[in-house]
Amino acid sequence: MLLAEALWPRRADAAVVTGAGLETAALGTGHRRIAAHLALADGTVRGWLRAFTCRAEAVRRHLTVALVALADDPVMPDAASSTFADAVSAVVAAHRAATTRWPHMLTASRWEFAGRAIGGSVLASPPFAI
C-alpha cells in the first residue's frame, strides 16, 4: 500500500502532528504534556518518543548529509543537549535548505520532507541501512 508523505508507515497520526510532538520533546517537554497538548493518548506519544530515540542518530546522520547536498553554503545546526534534539535540528536545517533550493517544497512540512527523505523510516526501522 502506498502512503502519502503526510503519513508514516504504521502510524495513524499525520507526520506534521508527530513532528510537532518530536520538536516539543526536543525542547525538554515530557510525553504526558505533549499528549495533553495534542489531545492524544500518553502511550501514543511515548511510543513516538521511544521510536525516535532509537532512530535519532540515523535520522541525524541522513538529514545532515541531505543538508550538505542541498545547501550551497550549509550552516550546520549547533550541537544540542541530546542526539534526539540534534536529529530534530538536522530535520529543520535540511528542510530549510530544501525549501531554499526548491521553493515549491514549502507545501510539504519539514516532517513530511523528512519522511520522504528517509523513505518513511523516521520512526520505523528501514528495510535497508540509511
Coordinates of C-alpha atoms in Angstrom, one line a residue:
M1 CA 0.0 0.0 0.0
L2 CA 1.3 3.4 -0.9
L3 CA 1.1 6.2 1.7
A4 CA 1.0 9.9 1.1
E5 CA 4.1 11.8 2.6
A6 CA 1.7 13.2 5.2
L7 CA 1.6 9.7 6.8
W8 CA 4.4 7.5 8.0
P9 CA 4.2 3.7 7.9
R10 CA 2.3 2.1 10.8
R11 CA 1.4 5.5 12.2
A12 CA -2.2 6.8 12.5
D13 CA -1.3 10.4 13.0
A14 CA -0.1 12.8 10.4
A15 CA 3.6 13.4 10.1
V16 CA 3.1 17.1 11.0
V17 CA 1.4 16.1 14.2
T18 CA 4.0 13.6 15.1
G19 CA 6.8 16.1 14.2
A20 CA 5.3 18.7 16.4
G21 CA 5.4 16.3 19.3
L22 CA 9.0 15.4 18.5
E23 CA 10.0 19.1 18.3
T24 CA 8.4 19.8 21.6
A25 CA 10.1 16.8 23.2
A26 CA 13.4 18.1 21.9
L27 CA 12.9 21.2 24.0
G28 CA 12.5 19.0 27.1
T29 CA 8.8 18.6 27.4
G30 CA 7.6 15.2 28.7
H31 CA 5.3 12.8 26.9
R32 CA 2.3 13.5 29.1
R33 CA 2.3 17.2 28.5
I34 CA 2.8 16.7 24.8
A35 CA 0.0 14.2 24.7
A36 CA -2.3 16.5 26.6
H37 CA -1.5 19.4 24.2
L38 CA -2.1 17.3 21.1
A39 CA -5.2 15.6 22.7
L40 CA -3.6 12.2 22.2
A41 CA -3.1 9.2 24.4
D42 CA 0.0 9.2 26.6
G43 CA 1.1 5.8 25.2
T44 CA 0.9 7.1 21.6
V45 CA 3.3 10.0 22.3
R46 CA 5.5 7.8 24.5
G47 CA 5.8 5.4 21.6
W48 CA 6.8 8.1 19.2
L49 CA 9.5 9.3 21.5
R50 CA 10.9 5.9 22.1
A51 CA 10.9 5.0 18.4
F52 CA 12.6 8.3 17.5
T53 CA 15.1 7.9 20.3
C54 CA 16.1 4.6 18.7
R55 CA 16.3 6.2 15.2
A56 CA 17.7 9.6 16.2
E57 CA 21.3 9.0 15.2
A58 CA 20.4 7.5 11.8
V59 CA 17.9 10.4 11.2
R60 CA 20.5 13.0 12.2
R61 CA 23.2 11.5 10.0
H62 CA 20.9 11.1 7.0
L63 CA 19.4 14.6 7.2
T64 CA 22.9 16.2 7.8
V65 CA 24.1 14.6 4.6
A66 CA 21.0 15.9 2.8
L67 CA 21.7 19.4 4.2
V68 CA 25.2 19.4 2.9
A69 CA 24.0 18.1 -0.5
L70 CA 21.2 20.7 -0.7
A71 CA 22.8 23.9 0.5
D72 CA 25.3 25.9 -1.4
D73 CA 26.9 27.0 1.9
P74 CA 25.4 24.8 4.5
V75 CA 25.0 26.1 8.0
M76 CA 25.3 23.2 10.4
P77 CA 23.0 23.3 13.4
D78 CA 24.6 23.9 16.8
A79 CA 25.1 20.8 18.9
A80 CA 22.1 20.3 21.2
S81 CA 21.7 18.6 24.5
S82 CA 21.0 15.2 23.1
T83 CA 21.1 13.1 20.0
F84 CA 17.3 13.3 19.9
A85 CA 17.5 17.2 19.8
D86 CA 20.4 17.0 17.3
A87 CA 18.2 14.9 15.0
V88 CA 15.3 17.3 15.2
S89 CA 17.7 20.2 14.4
A90 CA 19.0 18.3 11.4
V91 CA 15.5 17.8 10.1
V92 CA 14.7 21.5 10.4
A93 CA 18.0 22.6 8.8
A94 CA 17.7 20.1 5.9
H95 CA 14.1 21.2 5.2
R96 CA 15.2 24.9 5.2
A97 CA 17.9 24.1 2.7
A98 CA 15.4 22.2 0.5
T99 CA 12.9 25.0 0.5
T100 CA 15.6 27.5 -0.3
R101 CA 16.7 25.4 -3.3
W102 CA 13.1 24.4 -4.3
P103 CA 10.6 26.9 -3.1
H104 CA 7.7 24.6 -4.0
M105 CA 8.8 22.4 -1.1
L106 CA 7.2 24.9 1.2
T107 CA 4.0 23.0 0.6
A108 CA 5.5 20.0 2.5
S109 CA 6.0 20.2 6.2
R110 CA 9.5 19.5 7.4
W111 CA 8.3 16.2 8.8
E112 CA 6.8 15.2 5.5
F113 CA 10.1 16.1 3.9
A114 CA 12.0 14.0 6.5
G115 CA 9.7 11.1 5.9
R116 CA 10.2 11.4 2.1
A117 CA 14.0 11.8 2.5
I118 CA 14.3 8.7 4.7
G119 CA 11.7 6.5 2.9
G120 CA 9.2 6.9 5.7
S121 CA 11.5 5.4 8.4
V122 CA 11.6 8.4 10.7
L123 CA 10.0 6.2 13.4
A124 CA 10.3 2.8 11.9
S125 CA 13.3 0.7 11.2
P126 CA 14.1 0.8 7.4
P127 CA 14.2 -2.4 5.4
F128 CA 17.7 -1.2 4.4
A129 CA 20.5 0.8 6.1
I130 CA 20.3 4.5 5.6

